[in-house]
Coordinates of C-alpha atoms in Angstrom, one line a residue:
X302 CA 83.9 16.6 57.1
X303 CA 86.0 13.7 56.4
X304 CA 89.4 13.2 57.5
X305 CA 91.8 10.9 55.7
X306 CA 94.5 8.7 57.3
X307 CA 97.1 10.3 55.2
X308 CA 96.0 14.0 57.1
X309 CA 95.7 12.2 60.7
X310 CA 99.6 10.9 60.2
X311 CA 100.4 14.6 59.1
X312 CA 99.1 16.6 62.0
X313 CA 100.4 13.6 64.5
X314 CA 103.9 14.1 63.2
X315 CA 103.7 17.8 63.5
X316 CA 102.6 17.5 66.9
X317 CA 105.3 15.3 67.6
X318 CA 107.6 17.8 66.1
X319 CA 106.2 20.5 68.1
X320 CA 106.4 18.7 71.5
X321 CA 110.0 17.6 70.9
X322 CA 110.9 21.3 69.8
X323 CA 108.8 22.1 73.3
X324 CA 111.0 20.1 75.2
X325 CA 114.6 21.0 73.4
X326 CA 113.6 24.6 74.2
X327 CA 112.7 23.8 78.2
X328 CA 115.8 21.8 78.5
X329 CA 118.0 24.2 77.2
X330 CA 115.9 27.2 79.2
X331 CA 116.3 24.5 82.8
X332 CA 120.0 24.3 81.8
X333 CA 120.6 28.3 82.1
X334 CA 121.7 29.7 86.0
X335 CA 118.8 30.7 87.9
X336 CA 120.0 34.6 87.7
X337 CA 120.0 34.2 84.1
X338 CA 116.5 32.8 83.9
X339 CA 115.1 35.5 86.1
X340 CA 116.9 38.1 84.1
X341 CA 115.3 36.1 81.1
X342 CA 111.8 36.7 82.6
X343 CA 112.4 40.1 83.6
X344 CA 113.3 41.1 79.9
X345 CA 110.4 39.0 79.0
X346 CA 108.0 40.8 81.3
X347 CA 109.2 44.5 80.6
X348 CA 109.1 44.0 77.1
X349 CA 105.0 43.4 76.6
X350 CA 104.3 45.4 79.8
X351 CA 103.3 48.4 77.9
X352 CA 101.1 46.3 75.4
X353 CA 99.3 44.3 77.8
X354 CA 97.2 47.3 79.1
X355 CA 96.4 47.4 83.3
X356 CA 98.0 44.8 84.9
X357 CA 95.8 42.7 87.9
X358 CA 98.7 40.2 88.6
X359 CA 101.9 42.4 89.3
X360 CA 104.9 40.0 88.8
X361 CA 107.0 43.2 90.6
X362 CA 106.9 41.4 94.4
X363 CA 108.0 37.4 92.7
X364 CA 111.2 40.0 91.6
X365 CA 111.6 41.4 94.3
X366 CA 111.9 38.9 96.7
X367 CA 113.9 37.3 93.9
X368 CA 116.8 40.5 95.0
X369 CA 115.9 40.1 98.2
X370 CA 117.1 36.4 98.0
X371 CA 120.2 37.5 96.2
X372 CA 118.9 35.2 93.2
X373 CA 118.1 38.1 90.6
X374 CA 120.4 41.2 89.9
X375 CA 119.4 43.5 86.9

């Protein structure tokens, strides 16, 4: 299948688009506290934990060395 020029400039600008959105939301994500991110991740986490069926990668020891650390309070 043929693809014209006209649909090559399209998709590149989206993708443009997309990567700048990308980076506005990782900028503004880098700007928050540390203990904010982590309680960001935490929320994150716990909210699909129940959909995502048997878990082989536990997250639960990255958190709580995070407390351990005094970085993350819930």
């Amino acid at each position: 299948m043929a693809v014209s020029e006209r649909d090559r400039d399209y998709m590149r600008r989206l993708g443009e688009l997309k990567a700048r959105a990308h980076a506005d939301a990782l900028a503004a994500h880098l700007a928050l506290p540390l203990a904010e991110r982590l309680a960001k991740s935490v929320a994150l986490m716990n909210r699909f934990l129940s959909t995502t069926g048997p878990r082989h990668d536990d997250p639960s020891p990255f958190y709580d060395r995070a407390r351990r650390l005094g970085l993350y309070r819930p």
